[in-house]
Amino acid sequence: MEIGVLALQGDFAEHQAMLEKLGAAVRQVRQPGQLAGLAGLVIPGGESTTMGKLAAAYDLIEPLREFGRMHAVWGTCAGAIFLSRDAGNEQPLLDLMDISVIRNAFGRQVDSFEIDLDVPELKSVDPSGKPYHAVFIRAPLIDSVSGSAKVLASLPDGRIVAARQGHLLATVFHPELTPDDRFHRYFLELVKSRSDH
Ligand code: GLN
């Protein structure tokens, strides 16, 4: 089972390192042909406008949409924006998940912070249910979820920071930048359950 990391821009190397530590085979994806045979794909954090423009320039938008209709895809931060239907901005989006996002939702002064989150779904990979320490870097917020998309985690004030829609996963924080590997394990389980279909 091979997992792709979209390697156009952003912190794909950190995702790759974490997935490899968990025993997954990882392929960097920069061209449409490199999606062939992958069981799942991670879209990293970075800068979503740049990522979208590069994806368009490399003719990756349609192949990524096609891939995401069938396979597990996880977007973190800029990757979550790229997966969304609406980012309130003219920029290329994959339009795969029924979520709308607000970019840079935490403003300038507090554009980076860390907080413990309650993520009940992670009990499927670690029954302890201990809090998940999340790192936010100029993060977006998930403004709304619709269709079959479900909220996985929220801030104490109720603002949404993680969502799942079937085989699609979006987190606005950066699990690849902390030692806690539960989200990566959660994604690998999702990939596995998807490829059993
Ligand atoms: N602010 C970036 C954007 O809007 C996302 C930041 C990140 O991925 N850490 O695309």
mmCIF file with all atom_site columns, C-alpha atoms and ligand atoms in Angstrom:
data_model
loop_
_atom_site.group_PDB
_atom_site.id
_atom_site.type_symbol
_atom_site.label_atom_id
_atom_site.label_alt_id
_atom_site.label_comp_id
_atom_site.label_asym_id
_atom_site.label_entity_id
_atom_site.label_seq_id
_atom_site.pdbx_PDB_ins_code
_atom_site.Cartn_x
_atom_site.Cartn_y
_atom_site.Cartn_z
_atom_site.occupancy
_atom_site.B_iso_or_equiv
_atom_site.pdbx_formal_charge
_atom_site.auth_seq_id
_atom_site.auth_comp_id
_atom_site.auth_asym_id
_atom_site.auth_atom_id
_atom_site.pdbx_PDB_model_num
ATOM   1   C CA . MET A 1 1   ? 0.000   0.000  0.000   1.00 0.00 ? 1   MET A CA 1
ATOM   2   C CA . GLU A 1 2   ? 1.625   3.219  -1.163  1.00 0.00 ? 2   GLU A CA 1
ATOM   3   C CA . ILE A 1 3   ? 0.648   6.693  0.038   1.00 0.00 ? 3   ILE A CA 1
ATOM   4   C CA . GLY A 1 4   ? 1.283   9.849  -1.976  1.00 0.00 ? 4   GLY A CA 1
ATOM   5   C CA . VAL A 1 5   ? 2.229   13.255 -0.614  1.00 0.00 ? 5   VAL A CA 1
ATOM   6   C CA . LEU A 1 6   ? 1.501   16.192 -2.896  1.00 0.00 ? 6   LEU A CA 1
ATOM   7   C CA . ALA A 1 7   ? 4.971   17.722 -3.189  1.00 0.00 ? 7   ALA A CA 1
ATOM   8   C CA . LEU A 1 8   ? 4.390   20.943 -5.117  1.00 0.00 ? 8   LEU A CA 1
ATOM   9   C CA . GLN A 1 9   ? 4.934   23.227 -2.156  1.00 0.00 ? 9   GLN A CA 1
ATOM   10  C CA . GLY A 1 10  ? 4.755   23.283 1.627   1.00 0.00 ? 10  GLY A CA 1
ATOM   11  C CA . ASP A 1 11  ? 5.763   20.834 4.350   1.00 0.00 ? 11  ASP A CA 1
ATOM   12  C CA . PHE A 1 12  ? 5.330   17.551 2.487   1.00 0.00 ? 12  PHE A CA 1
ATOM   13  C CA . ALA A 1 13  ? 8.684   16.230 3.779   1.00 0.00 ? 13  ALA A CA 1
ATOM   14  C CA . GLU A 1 14  ? 7.380   16.225 7.372   1.00 0.00 ? 14  GLU A CA 1
ATOM   15  C CA . HIS A 1 15  ? 4.313   14.208 6.353   1.00 0.00 ? 15  HIS A CA 1
ATOM   16  C CA . GLN A 1 16  ? 6.509   11.803 4.438   1.00 0.00 ? 16  GLN A CA 1
ATOM   17  C CA . ALA A 1 17  ? 8.801   11.304 7.441   1.00 0.00 ? 17  ALA A CA 1
ATOM   18  C CA . MET A 1 18  ? 5.885   10.591 9.770   1.00 0.00 ? 18  MET A CA 1
ATOM   19  C CA . LEU A 1 19  ? 4.198   8.169  7.368   1.00 0.00 ? 19  LEU A CA 1
ATOM   20  C CA . GLU A 1 20  ? 7.466   6.320  6.764   1.00 0.00 ? 20  GLU A CA 1
ATOM   21  C CA . LYS A 1 21  ? 8.036   6.082  10.510  1.00 0.00 ? 21  LYS A CA 1
ATOM   22  C CA . LEU A 1 22  ? 4.683   4.325  10.683  1.00 0.00 ? 22  LEU A CA 1
ATOM   23  C CA . GLY A 1 23  ? 5.860   1.844  8.050   1.00 0.00 ? 23  GLY A CA 1
ATOM   24  C CA . ALA A 1 24  ? 4.071   3.264  5.012   1.00 0.00 ? 24  ALA A CA 1
ATOM   25  C CA . ALA A 1 25  ? 5.656   3.441  1.565   1.00 0.00 ? 25  ALA A CA 1
ATOM   26  C CA . VAL A 1 26  ? 5.493   7.060  0.389   1.00 0.00 ? 26  VAL A CA 1
ATOM   27  C CA . ARG A 1 27  ? 5.682   8.602  -3.071  1.00 0.00 ? 27  ARG A CA 1
ATOM   28  C CA . GLN A 1 28  ? 6.058   12.315 -3.773  1.00 0.00 ? 28  GLN A CA 1
ATOM   29  C CA . VAL A 1 29  ? 3.524   13.493 -6.340  1.00 0.00 ? 29  VAL A CA 1
ATOM   30  C CA . ARG A 1 30  ? 4.290   16.347 -8.742  1.00 0.00 ? 30  ARG A CA 1
ATOM   31  C CA . GLN A 1 31  ? 2.793   15.038 -11.959 1.00 0.00 ? 31  GLN A CA 1
ATOM   32  C CA . PRO A 1 32  ? -0.561  13.452 -12.823 1.00 0.00 ? 32  PRO A CA 1
ATOM   33  C CA . GLY A 1 33  ? 0.994   10.088 -13.758 1.00 0.00 ? 33  GLY A CA 1
ATOM   34  C CA . GLN A 1 34  ? 2.416   9.738  -10.254 1.00 0.00 ? 34  GLN A CA 1
ATOM   35  C CA . LEU A 1 35  ? -1.068  9.258  -8.802  1.00 0.00 ? 35  LEU A CA 1
ATOM   36  C CA . ALA A 1 36  ? -1.395  5.861  -10.476 1.00 0.00 ? 36  ALA A CA 1
ATOM   37  C CA . GLY A 1 37  ? -1.542  2.977  -8.029  1.00 0.00 ? 37  GLY A CA 1
ATOM   38  C CA . LEU A 1 38  ? -1.589  5.092  -4.872  1.00 0.00 ? 38  LEU A CA 1
ATOM   39  C CA . ALA A 1 39  ? -3.945  4.035  -2.084  1.00 0.00 ? 39  ALA A CA 1
ATOM   40  C CA . GLY A 1 40  ? -4.240  7.514  -0.564  1.00 0.00 ? 40  GLY A CA 1
ATOM   41  C CA . LEU A 1 41  ? -2.870  11.045 -0.733  1.00 0.00 ? 41  LEU A CA 1
ATOM   42  C CA . VAL A 1 42  ? -1.814  13.698 1.788   1.00 0.00 ? 42  VAL A CA 1
ATOM   43  C CA . ILE A 1 43  ? -1.975  17.373 0.807   1.00 0.00 ? 43  ILE A CA 1
ATOM   44  C CA . PRO A 1 44  ? 0.356   19.295 3.121   1.00 0.00 ? 44  PRO A CA 1
ATOM   45  C CA . GLY A 1 45  ? 0.300   22.727 4.710   1.00 0.00 ? 45  GLY A CA 1
ATOM   46  C CA . GLY A 1 46  ? 1.887   25.621 2.900   1.00 0.00 ? 46  GLY A CA 1
ATOM   47  C CA . GLU A 1 47  ? 0.233   28.382 0.927   1.00 0.00 ? 47  GLU A CA 1
ATOM   48  C CA . SER A 1 48  ? -3.008  27.332 -0.695  1.00 0.00 ? 48  SER A CA 1
ATOM   49  C CA . THR A 1 49  ? -3.038  29.958 -3.469  1.00 0.00 ? 49  THR A CA 1
ATOM   50  C CA . THR A 1 50  ? 0.463   29.000 -4.595  1.00 0.00 ? 50  THR A CA 1
ATOM   51  C CA . MET A 1 51  ? -0.310  25.302 -4.267  1.00 0.00 ? 51  MET A CA 1
ATOM   52  C CA . GLY A 1 52  ? -3.478  25.702 -6.356  1.00 0.00 ? 52  GLY A CA 1
ATOM   53  C CA . LYS A 1 53  ? -1.696  27.698 -9.050  1.00 0.00 ? 53  LYS A CA 1
ATOM   54  C CA . LEU A 1 54  ? 1.108   25.144 -9.267  1.00 0.00 ? 54  LEU A CA 1
ATOM   55  C CA . ALA A 1 55  ? -1.413  22.300 -9.414  1.00 0.00 ? 55  ALA A CA 1
ATOM   56  C CA . ALA A 1 56  ? -3.189  24.095 -12.281 1.00 0.00 ? 56  ALA A CA 1
ATOM   57  C CA . ALA A 1 57  ? 0.117   24.736 -14.083 1.00 0.00 ? 57  ALA A CA 1
ATOM   58  C CA . TYR A 1 58  ? 1.045   21.044 -13.797 1.00 0.00 ? 58  TYR A CA 1
ATOM   59  C CA . ASP A 1 59  ? -2.402  19.910 -15.026 1.00 0.00 ? 59  ASP A CA 1
ATOM   60  C CA . LEU A 1 60  ? -3.069  18.255 -11.704 1.00 0.00 ? 60  LEU A CA 1
ATOM   61  C CA . ILE A 1 61  ? -6.460  19.721 -10.797 1.00 0.00 ? 61  ILE A CA 1
ATOM   62  C CA . GLU A 1 62  ? -8.664  17.247 -12.685 1.00 0.00 ? 62  GLU A CA 1
ATOM   63  C CA . PRO A 1 63  ? -6.479  14.196 -11.904 1.00 0.00 ? 63  PRO A CA 1
ATOM   64  C CA . LEU A 1 64  ? -6.540  15.133 -8.191  1.00 0.00 ? 64  LEU A CA 1
ATOM   65  C CA . ARG A 1 65  ? -10.342 15.510 -8.275  1.00 0.00 ? 65  ARG A CA 1
ATOM   66  C CA . GLU A 1 66  ? -10.650 12.176 -9.985  1.00 0.00 ? 66  GLU A CA 1
ATOM   67  C CA . PHE A 1 67  ? -8.326  10.554 -7.449  1.00 0.00 ? 67  PHE A CA 1
ATOM   68  C CA . GLY A 1 68  ? -10.200 12.086 -4.512  1.00 0.00 ? 68  GLY A CA 1
ATOM   69  C CA . ARG A 1 69  ? -13.550 10.819 -5.710  1.00 0.00 ? 69  ARG A CA 1
ATOM   70  C CA . MET A 1 70  ? -12.309 7.250  -5.234  1.00 0.00 ? 70  MET A CA 1
ATOM   71  C CA . HIS A 1 71  ? -9.453  7.321  -2.734  1.00 0.00 ? 71  HIS A CA 1
ATOM   72  C CA . ALA A 1 72  ? -8.644  8.581  0.744   1.00 0.00 ? 72  ALA A CA 1
ATOM   73  C CA . VAL A 1 73  ? -7.266  12.135 0.770   1.00 0.00 ? 73  VAL A CA 1
ATOM   74  C CA . TRP A 1 74  ? -6.177  14.171 3.801   1.00 0.00 ? 74  TRP A CA 1
ATOM   75  C CA . GLY A 1 75  ? -5.525  17.913 3.633   1.00 0.00 ? 75  GLY A CA 1
ATOM   76  C CA . THR A 1 76  ? -3.742  19.745 6.453   1.00 0.00 ? 76  THR A CA 1
ATOM   77  C CA . CYS A 1 77  ? -4.045  23.527 6.732   1.00 0.00 ? 77  CYS A CA 1
ATOM   78  C CA . ALA A 1 78  ? -3.426  24.830 3.174   1.00 0.00 ? 78  ALA A CA 1
ATOM   79  C CA . GLY A 1 79  ? -4.275  21.282 2.057   1.00 0.00 ? 79  GLY A CA 1
ATOM   80  C CA . ALA A 1 80  ? -7.638  21.518 3.848   1.00 0.00 ? 80  ALA A CA 1
ATOM   81  C CA . ILE A 1 81  ? -8.313  24.793 2.024   1.00 0.00 ? 81  ILE A CA 1
ATOM   82  C CA . PHE A 1 82  ? -7.426  23.139 -1.285  1.00 0.00 ? 82  PHE A CA 1
ATOM   83  C CA . LEU A 1 83  ? -9.885  20.280 -0.596  1.00 0.00 ? 83  LEU A CA 1
ATOM   84  C CA . SER A 1 84  ? -12.754 22.646 0.187   1.00 0.00 ? 84  SER A CA 1
ATOM   85  C CA . ARG A 1 85  ? -15.620 23.903 -1.957  1.00 0.00 ? 85  ARG A CA 1
ATOM   86  C CA . ASP A 1 86  ? -15.293 27.527 -0.969  1.00 0.00 ? 86  ASP A CA 1
ATOM   87  C CA . ALA A 1 87  ? -12.468 29.613 0.474   1.00 0.00 ? 87  ALA A CA 1
ATOM   88  C CA . GLY A 1 88  ? -14.083 33.010 -0.103  1.00 0.00 ? 88  GLY A CA 1
ATOM   89  C CA . ASN A 1 89  ? -11.367 33.804 -2.625  1.00 0.00 ? 89  ASN A CA 1
ATOM   90  C CA . GLU A 1 90  ? -10.642 33.390 -6.318  1.00 0.00 ? 90  GLU A CA 1
ATOM   91  C CA . GLN A 1 91  ? -8.142  30.553 -6.207  1.00 0.00 ? 91  GLN A CA 1
ATOM   92  C CA . PRO A 1 92  ? -8.036  27.041 -7.667  1.00 0.00 ? 92  PRO A CA 1
ATOM   93  C CA . LEU A 1 93  ? -9.764  24.559 -5.326  1.00 0.00 ? 93  LEU A CA 1
ATOM   94  C CA . LEU A 1 94  ? -10.342 20.829 -5.658  1.00 0.00 ? 94  LEU A CA 1
ATOM   95  C CA . ASP A 1 95  ? -13.967 21.259 -4.622  1.00 0.00 ? 95  ASP A CA 1
ATOM   96  C CA . LEU A 1 96  ? -14.010 17.734 -3.184  1.00 0.00 ? 96  LEU A CA 1
ATOM   97  C CA . MET A 1 97  ? -15.264 18.225 0.368   1.00 0.00 ? 97  MET A CA 1
ATOM   98  C CA . ASP A 1 98  ? -18.508 19.851 1.460   1.00 0.00 ? 98  ASP A CA 1
ATOM   99  C CA . ILE A 1 99  ? -16.748 22.339 3.688   1.00 0.00 ? 99  ILE A CA 1
ATOM   100 C CA . SER A 1 100 ? -16.234 26.059 3.355   1.00 0.00 ? 100 SER A CA 1
ATOM   101 C CA . VAL A 1 101 ? -13.219 27.682 4.976   1.00 0.00 ? 101 VAL A CA 1
ATOM   102 C CA . ILE A 1 102 ? -12.085 31.104 6.094   1.00 0.00 ? 102 ILE A CA 1
ATOM   103 C CA . ARG A 1 103 ? -8.409  31.616 5.348   1.00 0.00 ? 103 ARG A CA 1
ATOM   104 C CA . ASN A 1 104 ? -6.087  33.169 7.923   1.00 0.00 ? 104 ASN A CA 1
ATOM   105 C CA . ALA A 1 105 ? -9.024  33.194 10.307  1.00 0.00 ? 105 ALA A CA 1
ATOM   106 C CA . PHE A 1 106 ? -6.982  33.961 13.393  1.00 0.00 ? 106 PHE A CA 1
ATOM   107 C CA . GLY A 1 107 ? -5.622  37.281 12.181  1.00 0.00 ? 107 GLY A CA 1
ATOM   108 C CA . ARG A 1 108 ? -2.071  38.514 12.388  1.00 0.00 ? 108 ARG A CA 1
ATOM   109 C CA . GLN A 1 109 ? -1.371  38.875 16.066  1.00 0.00 ? 109 GLN A CA 1
ATOM   110 C CA . VAL A 1 110 ? -2.401  35.396 17.016  1.00 0.00 ? 110 VAL A CA 1
ATOM   111 C CA . ASP A 1 111 ? -1.678  33.706 13.736  1.00 0.00 ? 111 ASP A CA 1
ATOM   112 C CA . SER A 1 112 ? 0.172   30.833 15.391  1.00 0.00 ? 112 SER A CA 1
ATOM   113 C CA . PHE A 1 113 ? -0.857  29.031 18.557  1.00 0.00 ? 113 PHE A CA 1
ATOM   114 C CA . GLU A 1 114 ? -1.131  25.605 20.151  1.00 0.00 ? 114 GLU A CA 1
ATOM   115 C CA . ILE A 1 115 ? -4.085  24.141 21.994  1.00 0.00 ? 115 ILE A CA 1
ATOM   116 C CA . ASP A 1 116 ? -5.299  20.809 23.366  1.00 0.00 ? 116 ASP A CA 1
ATOM   117 C CA . LEU A 1 117 ? -8.290  19.439 21.480  1.00 0.00 ? 117 LEU A CA 1
ATOM   118 C CA . ASP A 1 118 ? -10.760 16.722 22.288  1.00 0.00 ? 118 ASP A CA 1
ATOM   119 C CA . VAL A 1 119 ? -10.947 14.432 19.231  1.00 0.00 ? 119 VAL A CA 1
ATOM   120 C CA . PRO A 1 120 ? -13.212 11.474 20.112  1.00 0.00 ? 120 PRO A CA 1
ATOM   121 C CA . GLU A 1 121 ? -12.612 9.792  16.706  1.00 0.00 ? 121 GLU A CA 1
ATOM   122 C CA . LEU A 1 122 ? -8.940  9.219  17.560  1.00 0.00 ? 122 LEU A CA 1
ATOM   123 C CA . LYS A 1 123 ? -10.083 6.600  20.082  1.00 0.00 ? 123 LYS A CA 1
ATOM   124 C CA . SER A 1 124 ? -10.209 4.228  17.129  1.00 0.00 ? 124 SER A CA 1
ATOM   125 C CA . VAL A 1 125 ? -6.387  4.278  17.035  1.00 0.00 ? 125 VAL A CA 1
ATOM   126 C CA . ASP A 1 126 ? -5.709  4.979  20.732  1.00 0.00 ? 126 ASP A CA 1
ATOM   127 C CA . PRO A 1 127 ? -8.411  4.117  23.249  1.00 0.00 ? 127 PRO A CA 1
ATOM   128 C CA . SER A 1 128 ? -6.888  6.411  25.913  1.00 0.00 ? 128 SER A CA 1
ATOM   129 C CA . GLY A 1 129 ? -8.752  9.373  24.395  1.00 0.00 ? 129 GLY A CA 1
ATOM   130 C CA . LYS A 1 130 ? -6.088  11.735 25.746  1.00 0.00 ? 130 LYS A CA 1
ATOM   131 C CA . PRO A 1 131 ? -6.228  15.339 24.485  1.00 0.00 ? 131 PRO A CA 1
ATOM   132 C CA . TYR A 1 132 ? -4.666  16.049 21.113  1.00 0.00 ? 132 TYR A CA 1
ATOM   133 C CA . HIS A 1 133 ? -2.091  18.857 21.157  1.00 0.00 ? 133 HIS A CA 1
ATOM   134 C CA . ALA A 1 134 ? -2.654  20.807 17.927  1.00 0.00 ? 134 ALA A CA 1
ATOM   135 C CA . VAL A 1 135 ? -0.357  23.365 16.283  1.00 0.00 ? 135 VAL A CA 1
ATOM   136 C CA . PHE A 1 136 ? -2.019  26.162 14.276  1.00 0.00 ? 136 PHE A CA 1
ATOM   137 C CA . ILE A 1 137 ? 0.088   28.240 11.850  1.00 0.00 ? 137 ILE A CA 1
ATOM   138 C CA . ARG A 1 138 ? -1.758  31.025 10.045  1.00 0.00 ? 138 ARG A CA 1
ATOM   139 C CA . ALA A 1 139 ? -4.562  28.530 10.013  1.00 0.00 ? 139 ALA A CA 1
ATOM   140 C CA . PRO A 1 140 ? -7.929  28.694 8.331   1.00 0.00 ? 140 PRO A CA 1
ATOM   141 C CA . LEU A 1 141 ? -11.173 27.773 10.075  1.00 0.00 ? 141 LEU A CA 1
ATOM   142 C CA . ILE A 1 142 ? -13.809 25.440 8.744   1.00 0.00 ? 142 ILE A CA 1
ATOM   143 C CA . ASP A 1 143 ? -16.709 27.817 8.526   1.00 0.00 ? 143 ASP A CA 1
ATOM   144 C CA . SER A 1 144 ? -19.368 25.236 7.765   1.00 0.00 ? 144 SER A CA 1
ATOM   145 C CA . VAL A 1 145 ? -19.782 21.577 6.926   1.00 0.00 ? 145 VAL A CA 1
ATOM   146 C CA . SER A 1 146 ? -22.642 20.340 4.772   1.00 0.00 ? 146 SER A CA 1
ATOM   147 C CA . GLY A 1 147 ? -23.753 17.227 2.928   1.00 0.00 ? 147 GLY A CA 1
ATOM   148 C CA . SER A 1 148 ? -22.273 14.142 4.566   1.00 0.00 ? 148 SER A CA 1
ATOM   149 C CA . ALA A 1 149 ? -19.272 16.016 6.043   1.00 0.00 ? 149 ALA A CA 1
ATOM   150 C CA . LYS A 1 150 ? -18.954 15.632 9.834   1.00 0.00 ? 150 LYS A CA 1
ATOM   151 C CA . VAL A 1 151 ? -17.147 17.687 12.439  1.00 0.00 ? 151 VAL A CA 1
ATOM   152 C CA . LEU A 1 152 ? -14.239 15.825 14.110  1.00 0.00 ? 152 LEU A CA 1
ATOM   153 C CA . ALA A 1 153 ? -12.889 18.580 16.337  1.00 0.00 ? 153 ALA A CA 1
ATOM   154 C CA . SER A 1 154 ? -13.739 22.111 17.432  1.00 0.00 ? 154 SER A CA 1
ATOM   155 C CA . LEU A 1 155 ? -12.145 24.815 19.533  1.00 0.00 ? 155 LEU A CA 1
ATOM   156 C CA . PRO A 1 156 ? -13.676 25.412 22.983  1.00 0.00 ? 156 PRO A CA 1
ATOM   157 C CA . ASP A 1 157 ? -15.772 28.223 21.456  1.00 0.00 ? 157 ASP A CA 1
ATOM   158 C CA . GLY A 1 158 ? -17.242 25.822 18.878  1.00 0.00 ? 158 GLY A CA 1
ATOM   159 C CA . ARG A 1 159 ? -15.291 26.883 15.794  1.00 0.00 ? 159 ARG A CA 1
ATOM   160 C CA . ILE A 1 160 ? -14.565 23.855 13.607  1.00 0.00 ? 160 ILE A CA 1
ATOM   161 C CA . VAL A 1 161 ? -10.964 22.747 13.031  1.00 0.00 ? 161 VAL A CA 1
ATOM   162 C CA . ALA A 1 162 ? -11.245 19.180 11.701  1.00 0.00 ? 162 ALA A CA 1
ATOM   163 C CA . ALA A 1 163 ? -13.807 17.384 9.547   1.00 0.00 ? 163 ALA A CA 1
ATOM   164 C CA . ARG A 1 164 ? -14.298 14.139 7.717   1.00 0.00 ? 164 ARG A CA 1
ATOM   165 C CA . GLN A 1 165 ? -16.491 13.228 4.794   1.00 0.00 ? 165 GLN A CA 1
ATOM   166 C CA . GLY A 1 166 ? -16.279 9.492  4.155   1.00 0.00 ? 166 GLY A CA 1
ATOM   167 C CA . HIS A 1 167 ? -12.784 8.922  2.794   1.00 0.00 ? 167 HIS A CA 1
ATOM   168 C CA . LEU A 1 168 ? -11.847 12.630 2.895   1.00 0.00 ? 168 LEU A CA 1
ATOM   169 C CA . LEU A 1 169 ? -10.214 14.264 5.907   1.00 0.00 ? 169 LEU A CA 1
ATOM   170 C CA . ALA A 1 170 ? -9.421  17.917 6.642   1.00 0.00 ? 170 ALA A CA 1
ATOM   171 C CA . THR A 1 171 ? -7.486  19.338 9.592   1.00 0.00 ? 171 THR A CA 1
ATOM   172 C CA . VAL A 1 172 ? -6.617  23.034 9.775   1.00 0.00 ? 172 VAL A CA 1
ATOM   173 C CA . PHE A 1 173 ? -3.712  22.345 12.158  1.00 0.00 ? 173 PHE A CA 1
ATOM   174 C CA . HIS A 1 174 ? -0.455  20.462 11.536  1.00 0.00 ? 174 HIS A CA 1
ATOM   175 C CA . PRO A 1 175 ? -0.209  16.882 12.889  1.00 0.00 ? 175 PRO A CA 1
ATOM   176 C CA . GLU A 1 176 ? 3.034   16.453 10.901  1.00 0.00 ? 176 GLU A CA 1
ATOM   177 C CA . LEU A 1 177 ? 4.786   18.974 13.165  1.00 0.00 ? 177 LEU A CA 1
ATOM   178 C CA . THR A 1 178 ? 4.233   17.232 16.499  1.00 0.00 ? 178 THR A CA 1
ATOM   179 C CA . PRO A 1 179 ? 5.408   13.833 17.748  1.00 0.00 ? 179 PRO A CA 1
ATOM   180 C CA . ASP A 1 180 ? 1.813   12.646 18.271  1.00 0.00 ? 180 ASP A CA 1
ATOM   181 C CA . ASP A 1 181 ? 1.170   10.296 15.334  1.00 0.00 ? 181 ASP A CA 1
ATOM   182 C CA . ARG A 1 182 ? -2.501  9.527  16.012  1.00 0.00 ? 182 ARG A CA 1
ATOM   183 C CA . PHE A 1 183 ? -3.853  11.526 13.058  1.00 0.00 ? 183 PHE A CA 1
ATOM   184 C CA . HIS A 1 184 ? -1.424  9.826  10.668  1.00 0.00 ? 184 HIS A CA 1
ATOM   185 C CA . ARG A 1 185 ? -2.444  6.434  12.044  1.00 0.00 ? 185 ARG A CA 1
ATOM   186 C CA . TYR A 1 186 ? -6.087  7.447  11.754  1.00 0.00 ? 186 TYR A CA 1
ATOM   187 C CA . PHE A 1 187 ? -5.531  8.374  8.109   1.00 0.00 ? 187 PHE A CA 1
ATOM   188 C CA . LEU A 1 188 ? -3.713  5.098  7.372   1.00 0.00 ? 188 LEU A CA 1
ATOM   189 C CA . GLU A 1 189 ? -6.700  3.204  8.826   1.00 0.00 ? 189 GLU A CA 1
ATOM   190 C CA . LEU A 1 190 ? -9.001  5.238  6.602   1.00 0.00 ? 190 LEU A CA 1
ATOM   191 C CA . VAL A 1 191 ? -6.850  4.401  3.569   1.00 0.00 ? 191 VAL A CA 1
ATOM   192 C CA . LYS A 1 192 ? -6.932  0.721  4.506   1.00 0.00 ? 192 LYS A CA 1
ATOM   193 C CA . SER A 1 193 ? -10.699 0.622  4.971   1.00 0.00 ? 193 SER A CA 1
ATOM   194 C CA . ARG A 1 194 ? -11.102 2.436  1.650   1.00 0.00 ? 194 ARG A CA 1
ATOM   195 C CA . SER A 1 195 ? -8.864  0.069  -0.283  1.00 0.00 ? 195 SER A CA 1
ATOM   196 C CA . ASP A 1 196 ? -10.676 -2.978 1.169   1.00 0.00 ? 196 ASP A CA 1
ATOM   197 C CA . HIS A 1 197 ? -13.760 -1.854 -0.790  1.00 0.00 ? 197 HIS A CA 1
HETATM 198 N N1 . GLN B 2 .   ? -2.317  30.674 5.438   1.00 0.00 ? 1   GLN B N1 1
HETATM 199 C C1 . GLN B 2 .   ? -2.141  29.610 4.499   1.00 0.00 ? 1   GLN B C1 1
HETATM 200 C C2 . GLN B 2 .   ? -3.183  29.685 3.380   1.00 0.00 ? 1   GLN B C2 1
HETATM 201 O O1 . GLN B 2 .   ? -4.085  30.430 3.450   1.00 0.00 ? 1   GLN B O1 1
HETATM 202 C C3 . GLN B 2 .   ? -2.228  28.252 5.191   1.00 0.00 ? 1   GLN B C3 1
HETATM 203 C C4 . GLN B 2 .   ? -1.164  28.149 6.260   1.00 0.00 ? 1   GLN B C4 1
HETATM 204 C C5 . GLN B 2 .   ? -0.630  26.773 6.474   1.00 0.00 ? 1   GLN B C5 1
HETATM 205 O O2 . GLN B 2 .   ? -0.799  25.847 5.672   1.00 0.00 ? 1   GLN B O2 1
HETATM 206 N N2 . GLN B 2 .   ? 0.100   26.645 7.560   1.00 0.00 ? 1   GLN B N2 1
HETATM 207 O O3 . GLN B 2 .   ? -3.070  28.997 2.422   1.00 0.00 ? 1   GLN B O3 1
#
